[in-house]
Short mmCIF file of C-alpha atoms in Angstrom, two decimals:
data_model
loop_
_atom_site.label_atom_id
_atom_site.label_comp_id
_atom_site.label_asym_id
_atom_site.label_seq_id
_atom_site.Cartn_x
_atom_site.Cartn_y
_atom_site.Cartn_z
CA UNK A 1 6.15 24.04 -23.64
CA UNK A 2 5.30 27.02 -21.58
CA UNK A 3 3.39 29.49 -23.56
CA UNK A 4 6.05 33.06 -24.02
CA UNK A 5 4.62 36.15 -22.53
CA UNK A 6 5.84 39.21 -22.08
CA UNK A 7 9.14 39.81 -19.67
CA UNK A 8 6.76 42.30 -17.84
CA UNK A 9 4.00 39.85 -16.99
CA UNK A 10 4.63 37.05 -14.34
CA UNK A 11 1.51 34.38 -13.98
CA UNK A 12 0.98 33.09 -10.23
CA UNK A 13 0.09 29.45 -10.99
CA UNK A 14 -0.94 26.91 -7.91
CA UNK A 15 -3.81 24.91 -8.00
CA UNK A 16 -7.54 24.92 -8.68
CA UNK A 17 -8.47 26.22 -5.05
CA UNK A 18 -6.92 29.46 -6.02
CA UNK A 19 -7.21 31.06 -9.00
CA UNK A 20 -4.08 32.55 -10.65
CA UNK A 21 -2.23 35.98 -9.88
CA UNK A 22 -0.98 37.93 -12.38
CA UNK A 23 1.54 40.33 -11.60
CA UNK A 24 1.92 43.00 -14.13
CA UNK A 25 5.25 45.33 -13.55
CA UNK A 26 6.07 48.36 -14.99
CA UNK A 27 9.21 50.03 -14.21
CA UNK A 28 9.53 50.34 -10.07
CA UNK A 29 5.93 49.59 -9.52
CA UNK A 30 3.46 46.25 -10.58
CA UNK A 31 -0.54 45.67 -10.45
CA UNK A 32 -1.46 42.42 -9.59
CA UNK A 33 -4.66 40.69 -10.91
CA UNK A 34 -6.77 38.34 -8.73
CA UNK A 35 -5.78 37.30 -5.50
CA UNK A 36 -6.49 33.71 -5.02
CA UNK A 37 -8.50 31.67 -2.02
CA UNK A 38 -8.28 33.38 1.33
CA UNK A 39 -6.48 30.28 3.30
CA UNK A 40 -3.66 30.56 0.97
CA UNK A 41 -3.49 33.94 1.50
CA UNK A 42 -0.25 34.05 3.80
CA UNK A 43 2.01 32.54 0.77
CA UNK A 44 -0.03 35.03 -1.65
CA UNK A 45 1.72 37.69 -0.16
CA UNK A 46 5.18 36.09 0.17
CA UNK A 47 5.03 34.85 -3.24
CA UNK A 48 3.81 38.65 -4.09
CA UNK A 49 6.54 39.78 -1.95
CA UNK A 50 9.39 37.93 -3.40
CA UNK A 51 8.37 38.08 -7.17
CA UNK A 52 8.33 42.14 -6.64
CA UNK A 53 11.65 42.50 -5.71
CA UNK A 54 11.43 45.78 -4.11
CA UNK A 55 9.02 46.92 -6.61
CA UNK A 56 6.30 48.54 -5.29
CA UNK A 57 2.60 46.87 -5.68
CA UNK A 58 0.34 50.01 -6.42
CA UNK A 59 -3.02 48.29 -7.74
CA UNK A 60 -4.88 45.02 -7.10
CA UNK A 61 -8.15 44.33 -10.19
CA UNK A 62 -10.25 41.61 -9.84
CA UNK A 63 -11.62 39.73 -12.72
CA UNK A 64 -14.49 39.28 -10.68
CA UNK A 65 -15.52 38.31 -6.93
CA UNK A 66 -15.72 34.53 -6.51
CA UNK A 67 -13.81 33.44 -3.27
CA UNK A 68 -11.13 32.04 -5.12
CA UNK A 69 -10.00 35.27 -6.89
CA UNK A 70 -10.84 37.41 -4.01
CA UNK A 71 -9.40 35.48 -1.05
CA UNK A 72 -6.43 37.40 -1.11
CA UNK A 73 -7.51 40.95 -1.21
CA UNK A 74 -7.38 41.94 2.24
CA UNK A 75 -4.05 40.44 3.18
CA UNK A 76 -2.20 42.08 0.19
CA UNK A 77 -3.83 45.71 0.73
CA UNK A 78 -2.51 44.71 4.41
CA UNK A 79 1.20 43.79 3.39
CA UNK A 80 1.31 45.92 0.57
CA UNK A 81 -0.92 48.95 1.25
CA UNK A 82 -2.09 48.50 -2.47
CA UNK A 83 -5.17 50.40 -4.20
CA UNK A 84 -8.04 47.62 -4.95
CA UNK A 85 -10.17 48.15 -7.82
CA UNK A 86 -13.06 45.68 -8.78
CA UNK A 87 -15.43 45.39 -11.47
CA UNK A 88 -18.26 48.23 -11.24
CA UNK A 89 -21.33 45.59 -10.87
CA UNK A 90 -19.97 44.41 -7.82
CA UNK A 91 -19.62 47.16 -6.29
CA UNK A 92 -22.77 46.83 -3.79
CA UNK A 93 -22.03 43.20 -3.33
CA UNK A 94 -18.36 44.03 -2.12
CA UNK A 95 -19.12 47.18 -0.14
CA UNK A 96 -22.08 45.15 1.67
CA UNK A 97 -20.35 42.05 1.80
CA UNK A 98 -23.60 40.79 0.94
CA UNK A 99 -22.41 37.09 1.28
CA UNK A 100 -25.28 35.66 -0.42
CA UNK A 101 -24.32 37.74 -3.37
CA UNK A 102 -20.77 37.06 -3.32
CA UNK A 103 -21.84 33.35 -3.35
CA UNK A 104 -20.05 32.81 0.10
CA UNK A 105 -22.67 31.22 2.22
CA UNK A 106 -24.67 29.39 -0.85
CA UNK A 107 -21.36 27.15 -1.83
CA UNK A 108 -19.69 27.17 1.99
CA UNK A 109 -16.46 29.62 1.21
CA UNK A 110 -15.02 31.92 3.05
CA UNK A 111 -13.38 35.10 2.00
CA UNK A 112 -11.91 38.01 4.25
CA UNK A 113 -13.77 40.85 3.62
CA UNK A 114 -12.19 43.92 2.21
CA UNK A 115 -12.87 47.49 0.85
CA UNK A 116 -11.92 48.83 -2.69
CA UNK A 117 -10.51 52.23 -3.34
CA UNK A 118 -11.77 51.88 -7.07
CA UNK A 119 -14.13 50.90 -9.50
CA UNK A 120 -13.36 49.79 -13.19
CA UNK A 121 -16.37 49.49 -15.97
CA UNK A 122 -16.70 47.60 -19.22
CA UNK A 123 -14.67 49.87 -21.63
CA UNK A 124 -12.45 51.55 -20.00
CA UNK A 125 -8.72 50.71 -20.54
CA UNK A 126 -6.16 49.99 -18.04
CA UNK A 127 -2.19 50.33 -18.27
CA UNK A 128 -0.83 47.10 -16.62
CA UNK A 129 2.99 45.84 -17.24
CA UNK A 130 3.71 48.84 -20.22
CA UNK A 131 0.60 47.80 -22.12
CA UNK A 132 -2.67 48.72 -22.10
CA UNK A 133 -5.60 46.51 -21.79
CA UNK A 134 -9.09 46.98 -22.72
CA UNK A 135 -12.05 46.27 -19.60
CA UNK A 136 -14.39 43.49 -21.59
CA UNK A 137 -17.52 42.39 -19.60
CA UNK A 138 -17.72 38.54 -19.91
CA UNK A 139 -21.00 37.51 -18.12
CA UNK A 140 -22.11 34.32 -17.44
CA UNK A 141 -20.02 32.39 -15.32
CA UNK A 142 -20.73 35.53 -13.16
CA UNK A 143 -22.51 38.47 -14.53
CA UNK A 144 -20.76 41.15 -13.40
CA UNK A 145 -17.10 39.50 -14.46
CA UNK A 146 -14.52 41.92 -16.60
CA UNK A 147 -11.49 39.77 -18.43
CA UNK A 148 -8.98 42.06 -19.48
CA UNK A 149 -7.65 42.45 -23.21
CA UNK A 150 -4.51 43.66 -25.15
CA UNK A 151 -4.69 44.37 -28.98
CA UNK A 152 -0.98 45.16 -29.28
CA UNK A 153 0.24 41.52 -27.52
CA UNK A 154 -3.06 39.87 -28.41
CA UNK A 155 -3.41 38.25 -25.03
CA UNK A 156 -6.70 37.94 -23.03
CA UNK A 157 -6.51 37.20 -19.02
CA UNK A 158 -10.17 35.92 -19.33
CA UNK A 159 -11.00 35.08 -15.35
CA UNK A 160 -13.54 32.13 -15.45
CA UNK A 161 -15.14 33.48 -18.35
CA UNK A 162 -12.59 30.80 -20.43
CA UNK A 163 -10.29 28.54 -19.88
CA UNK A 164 -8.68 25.97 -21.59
CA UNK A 165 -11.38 23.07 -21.23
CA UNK A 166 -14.46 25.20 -20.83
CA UNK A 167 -15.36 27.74 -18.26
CA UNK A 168 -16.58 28.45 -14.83
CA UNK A 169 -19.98 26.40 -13.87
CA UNK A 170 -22.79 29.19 -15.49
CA UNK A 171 -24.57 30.05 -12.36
CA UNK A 172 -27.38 32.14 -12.81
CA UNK A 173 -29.66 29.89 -13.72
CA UNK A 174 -29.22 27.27 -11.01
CA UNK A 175 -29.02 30.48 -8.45
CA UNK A 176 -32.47 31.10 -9.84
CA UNK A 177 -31.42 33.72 -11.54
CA UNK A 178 -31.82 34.22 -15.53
CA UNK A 179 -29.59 34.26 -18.66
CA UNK A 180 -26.58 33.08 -17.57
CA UNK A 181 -26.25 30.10 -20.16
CA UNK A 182 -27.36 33.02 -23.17
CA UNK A 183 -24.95 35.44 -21.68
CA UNK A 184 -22.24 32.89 -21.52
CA UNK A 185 -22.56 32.03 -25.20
CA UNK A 186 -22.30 35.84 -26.46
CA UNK A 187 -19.19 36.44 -24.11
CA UNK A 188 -17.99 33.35 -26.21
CA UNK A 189 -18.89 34.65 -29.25
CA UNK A 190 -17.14 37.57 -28.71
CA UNK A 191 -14.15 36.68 -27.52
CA UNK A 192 -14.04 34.27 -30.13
CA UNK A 193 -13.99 37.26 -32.68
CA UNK A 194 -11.24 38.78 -31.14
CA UNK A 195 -7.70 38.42 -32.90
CA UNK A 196 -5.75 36.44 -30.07
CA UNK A 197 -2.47 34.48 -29.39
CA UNK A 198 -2.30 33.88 -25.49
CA UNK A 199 -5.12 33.25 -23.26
CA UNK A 200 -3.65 33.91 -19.58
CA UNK A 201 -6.70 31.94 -17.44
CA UNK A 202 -7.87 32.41 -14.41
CA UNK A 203 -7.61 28.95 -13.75
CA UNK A 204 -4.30 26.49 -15.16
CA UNK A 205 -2.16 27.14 -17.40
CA UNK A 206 -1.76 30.05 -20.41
CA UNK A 207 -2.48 28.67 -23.30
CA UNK A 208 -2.21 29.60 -26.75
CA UNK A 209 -4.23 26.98 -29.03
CA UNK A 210 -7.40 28.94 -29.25
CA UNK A 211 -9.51 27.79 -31.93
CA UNK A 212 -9.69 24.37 -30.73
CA UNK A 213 -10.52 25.95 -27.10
CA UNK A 214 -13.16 28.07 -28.33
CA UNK A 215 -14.86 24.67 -30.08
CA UNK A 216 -14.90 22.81 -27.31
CA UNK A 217 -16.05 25.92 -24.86
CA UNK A 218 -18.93 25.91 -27.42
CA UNK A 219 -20.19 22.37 -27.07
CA UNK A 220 -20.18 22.67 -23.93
CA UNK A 221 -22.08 25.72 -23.62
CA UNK A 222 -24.76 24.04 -25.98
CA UNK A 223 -24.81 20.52 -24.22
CA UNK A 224 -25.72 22.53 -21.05
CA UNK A 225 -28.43 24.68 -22.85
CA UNK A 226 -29.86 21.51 -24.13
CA UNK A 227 -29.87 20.06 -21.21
CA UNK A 228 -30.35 22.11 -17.67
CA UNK A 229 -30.06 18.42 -15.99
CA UNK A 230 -26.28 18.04 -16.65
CA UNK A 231 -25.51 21.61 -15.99
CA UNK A 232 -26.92 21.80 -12.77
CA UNK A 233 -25.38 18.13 -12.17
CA UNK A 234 -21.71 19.16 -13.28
CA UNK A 235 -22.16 22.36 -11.01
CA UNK A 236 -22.95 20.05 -8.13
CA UNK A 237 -20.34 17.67 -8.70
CA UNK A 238 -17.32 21.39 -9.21
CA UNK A 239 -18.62 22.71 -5.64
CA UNK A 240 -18.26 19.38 -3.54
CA UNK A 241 -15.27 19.16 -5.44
CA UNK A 242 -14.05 22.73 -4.47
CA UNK A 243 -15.38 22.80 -0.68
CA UNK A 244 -13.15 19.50 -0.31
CA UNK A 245 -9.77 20.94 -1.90
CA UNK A 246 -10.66 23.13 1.26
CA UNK A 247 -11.58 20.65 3.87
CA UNK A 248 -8.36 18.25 2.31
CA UNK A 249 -9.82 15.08 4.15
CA UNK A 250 -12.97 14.06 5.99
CA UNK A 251 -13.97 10.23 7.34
CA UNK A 252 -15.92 8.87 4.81
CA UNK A 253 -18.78 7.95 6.60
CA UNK A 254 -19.12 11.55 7.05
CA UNK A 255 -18.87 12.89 3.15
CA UNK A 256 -22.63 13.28 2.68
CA UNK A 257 -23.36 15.11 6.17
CA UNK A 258 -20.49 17.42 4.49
CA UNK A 259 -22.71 17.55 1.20
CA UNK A 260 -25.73 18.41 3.08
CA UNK A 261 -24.39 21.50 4.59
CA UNK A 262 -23.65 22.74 0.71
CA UNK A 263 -26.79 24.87 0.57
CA UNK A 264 -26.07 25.04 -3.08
CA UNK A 265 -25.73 21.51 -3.88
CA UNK A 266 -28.60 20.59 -1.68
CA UNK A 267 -30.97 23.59 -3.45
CA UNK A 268 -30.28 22.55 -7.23
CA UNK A 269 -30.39 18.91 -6.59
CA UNK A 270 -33.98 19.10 -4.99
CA UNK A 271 -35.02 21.83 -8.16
CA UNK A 272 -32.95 19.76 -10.85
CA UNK A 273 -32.05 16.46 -10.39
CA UNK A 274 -34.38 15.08 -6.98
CA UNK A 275 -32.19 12.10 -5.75
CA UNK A 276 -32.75 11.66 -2.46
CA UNK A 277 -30.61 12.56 0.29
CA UNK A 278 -28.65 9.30 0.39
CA UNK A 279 -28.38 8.60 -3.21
CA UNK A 280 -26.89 12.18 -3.82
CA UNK A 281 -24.19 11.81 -1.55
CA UNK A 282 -23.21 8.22 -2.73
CA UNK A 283 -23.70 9.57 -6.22
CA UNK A 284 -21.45 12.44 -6.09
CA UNK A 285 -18.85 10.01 -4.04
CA UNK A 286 -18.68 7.48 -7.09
CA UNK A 287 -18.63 10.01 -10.23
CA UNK A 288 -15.70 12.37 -8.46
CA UNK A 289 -13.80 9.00 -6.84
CA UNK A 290 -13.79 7.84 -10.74
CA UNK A 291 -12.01 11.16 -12.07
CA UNK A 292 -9.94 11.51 -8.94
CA UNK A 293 -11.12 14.53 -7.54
CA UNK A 294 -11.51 12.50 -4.75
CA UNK A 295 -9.70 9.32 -2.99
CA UNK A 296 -9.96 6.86 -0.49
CA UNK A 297 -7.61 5.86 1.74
CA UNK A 298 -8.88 3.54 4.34
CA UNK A 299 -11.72 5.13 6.22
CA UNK A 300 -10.87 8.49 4.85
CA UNK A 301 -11.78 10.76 2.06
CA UNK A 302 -8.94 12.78 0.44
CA UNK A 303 -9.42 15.92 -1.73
CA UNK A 304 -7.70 14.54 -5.40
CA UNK B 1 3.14 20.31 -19.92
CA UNK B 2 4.23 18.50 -16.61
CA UNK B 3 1.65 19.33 -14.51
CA UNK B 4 2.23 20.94 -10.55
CA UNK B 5 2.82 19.01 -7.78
CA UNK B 6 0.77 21.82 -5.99
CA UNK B 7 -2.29 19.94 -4.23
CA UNK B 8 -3.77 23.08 -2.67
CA UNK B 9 -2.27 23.11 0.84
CA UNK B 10 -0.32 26.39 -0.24
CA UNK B 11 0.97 27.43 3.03
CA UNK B 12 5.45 27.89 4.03
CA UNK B 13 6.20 25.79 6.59
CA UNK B 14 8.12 28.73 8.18
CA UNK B 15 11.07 25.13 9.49
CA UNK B 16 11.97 24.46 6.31
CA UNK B 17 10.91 26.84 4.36
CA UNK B 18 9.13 25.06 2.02
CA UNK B 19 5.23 24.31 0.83
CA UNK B 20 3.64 22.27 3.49
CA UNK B 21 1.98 20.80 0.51
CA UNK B 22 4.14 20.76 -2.19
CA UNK B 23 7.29 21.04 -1.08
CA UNK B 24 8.82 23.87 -3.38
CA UNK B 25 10.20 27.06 -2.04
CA UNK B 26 8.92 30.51 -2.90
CA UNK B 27 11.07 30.76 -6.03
CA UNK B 28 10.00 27.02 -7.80
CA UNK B 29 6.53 28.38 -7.26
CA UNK B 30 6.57 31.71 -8.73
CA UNK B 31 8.99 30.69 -11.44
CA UNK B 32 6.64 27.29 -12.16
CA UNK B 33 4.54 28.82 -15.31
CA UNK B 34 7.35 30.06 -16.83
CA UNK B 35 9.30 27.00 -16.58
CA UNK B 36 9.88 24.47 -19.36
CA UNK B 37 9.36 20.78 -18.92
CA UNK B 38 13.01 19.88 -18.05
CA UNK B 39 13.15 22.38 -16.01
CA UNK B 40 9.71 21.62 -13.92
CA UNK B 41 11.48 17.84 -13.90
CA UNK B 42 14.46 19.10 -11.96
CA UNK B 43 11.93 20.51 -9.38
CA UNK B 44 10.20 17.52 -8.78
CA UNK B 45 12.92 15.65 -8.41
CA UNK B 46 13.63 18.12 -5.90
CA UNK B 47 10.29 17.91 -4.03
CA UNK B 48 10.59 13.82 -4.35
CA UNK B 49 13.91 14.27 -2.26
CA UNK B 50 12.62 16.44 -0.05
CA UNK B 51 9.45 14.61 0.36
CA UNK B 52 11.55 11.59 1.42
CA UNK B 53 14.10 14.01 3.62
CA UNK B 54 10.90 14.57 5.76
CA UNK B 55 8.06 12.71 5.53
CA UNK B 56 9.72 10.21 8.42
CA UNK B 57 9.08 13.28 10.93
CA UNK B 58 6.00 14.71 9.49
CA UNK B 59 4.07 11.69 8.57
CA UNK B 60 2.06 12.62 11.95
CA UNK B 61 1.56 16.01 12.11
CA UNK B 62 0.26 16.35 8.05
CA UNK B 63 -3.16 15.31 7.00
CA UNK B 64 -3.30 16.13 3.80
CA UNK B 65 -2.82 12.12 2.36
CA UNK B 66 -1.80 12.89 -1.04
CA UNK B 67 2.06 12.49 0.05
CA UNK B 68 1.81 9.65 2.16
CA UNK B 69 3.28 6.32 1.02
#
């Protein structure tokens, strides 16, 4: 069963590639959180467009600025001439379009670049479809991330910071970069304090069973603390994954030239796991044919 | 929870007005977290009749695999 919300909330669910959009309305006008990936951008605003219903979309938040939540930004402030507020620690990143930063060029994503009116910090509150929600910072998955909280209707729209089977790959760490896995585990803890009935992801579906998600974000956070190895190999394994939901299909033969120009997966397999060239590719290949992230049909490679 | 036929394409086909991917219109999209599980069966029985409807002419211009038989 679908998880009940409130009338005034509307989740934006399509697949991974794009994260979720959240439009929040309130009387004639509606905020909208997250954007999605920037090649779906086109049906972001007609499925904007349509769900408003002549309402008027005043603000665009981000939960934080990862190509798929971001994608969308510039094509909505374009169709909808709406205010765009991100999270205050990204505010050089976004105003530079420092692409490194933004983590465009490391994992090979694109994003169309955009300026925001606005800047919202840890602790301030927000009104968003009649209620008001609380600013939370959540690093980890990224370190400048916000997820959004009401007390009154107990929900959380947590980003990447949780979903329901874990979380965003932790980053920092395998950017070189330090205390994402220790950051990650008190944004856990925290939320995990917090009295609440609906988590609205920024990835699948809302979901309400937290206790058992909070477990199983927790062993997971652990495993990867106890073991740098399988975080940096799972991270490798989410990014192929993600750059081929993009691509959709490639000849097989040419699947690990594609890997290879992943300056990500290339970087943390020669600091963390040191296959060679040949045996990363064909690695990869196997583990994400085996969970269907990936397919073959004849000569082909097909995104799952 | 039935889970989406969406397999990331997420552009209208501006013809037929439908996903070029998944083959819902505007509306089965933005109403599909909302909807129930008989109710997100009656749209993909719709997309499996569509899919059919048009696949013969499309089967060369889309790449994306998953729908091909």
């Amino acid at each position: 069963m679908s998880v009940p919300l409130p009338e005034s909330l509307l989740v934006l669910e399509r697949g991974w590639l794009s994260a979720n959009n959240i439009l929040c309305f309130d009387g004639d006008a509606a905020i909208l959180v997250d954007s999605g990936y920037v090649t779906h951008a086109a049906q972001t605003v007609d499925l904007v467009g349509h769900a408003l219903r002549g309402r008027r979309l005043k603000t665009l938040i981000n939960t934080h600025s990862h190509s798929d939540h971001i994608g969308g930004n510039a094509a909505l402030q374009a169709a909808f001439g709406c205010e765009v507020m991100v999270p205050a620690g990204l505010h050089a990143a976004i105003a530079d379009w420092d692409e490194d930063a933004l983590l465009l060029s490391p994992l090979g994503q694109q994003a169309a670049r955009f300026q925001h009116d606005h800047l919202i910090g840890a602790g301030s509150e927000i009104d968003m479809g009649g209620l008001v929600w609380q600013a939370l910072a959540v690093p980890g998955h990224d370190m400048e991330a916000l997820a959004y909280y009401n007390p009154e209707k107990r929900i959380l729209i947590s980003g990447d910071a949780l979903w329901e089977n874990g979380f965003g790959v932790i980053f920092p760490e395998l950017l070189g970069e330090a205390d994402g896995l220790l950051s990650t585990r008190s944004t856990l803890e925290m939320l995990s304090r917090l009295p609440i009935d609906v988590v609205i992801p920024g990835h699948g579906s809302p979901f309400a069973a937290v206790d058992a998600v909070f477990e199983r974000a927790f062993r997971r956070v652990d495993s990867f603390a106890a073991n740098m190895d399988k975080l940096a190999w799972h991270a490798i394994k989410v990014i192929v994954s993600f750059a081929m939901m993009e691509k959709r299909q490639l000849p097989l033969k040419d699947f690990p030239a594609f890997l290879h120009q992943l300056p990500f997966a290339v970087d943390v397999n020669q600091r963390y796991i040191g296959l060679p060239a040949d045996e990363l590719a064909a690695r990869v290949l196997r583990e994400l044919l085996l969970v269907n992230a990936l397919r073959r049909d004849d000569g082909n490679l097909l995104a799952g | 929870m039935i889970a989406s036929p969406c397999i990331n394409v997420c552009a209208m086909n501006p013809q037929t007005g439908l996903c070029a991917g998944c083959y819902r219109t505007i509306d089965e999209i933005a109403a599909w977290a909302r909807l129930d599980d008989p109710h997100r069966l009656e749209v993909l029985a719709a997309v499996a009749r569509r899919q059919q409807a048009q696949q013969p002419h499309e089967e060369d211009s889309r790449n994306n695999g998953k729908r091909h038989g």
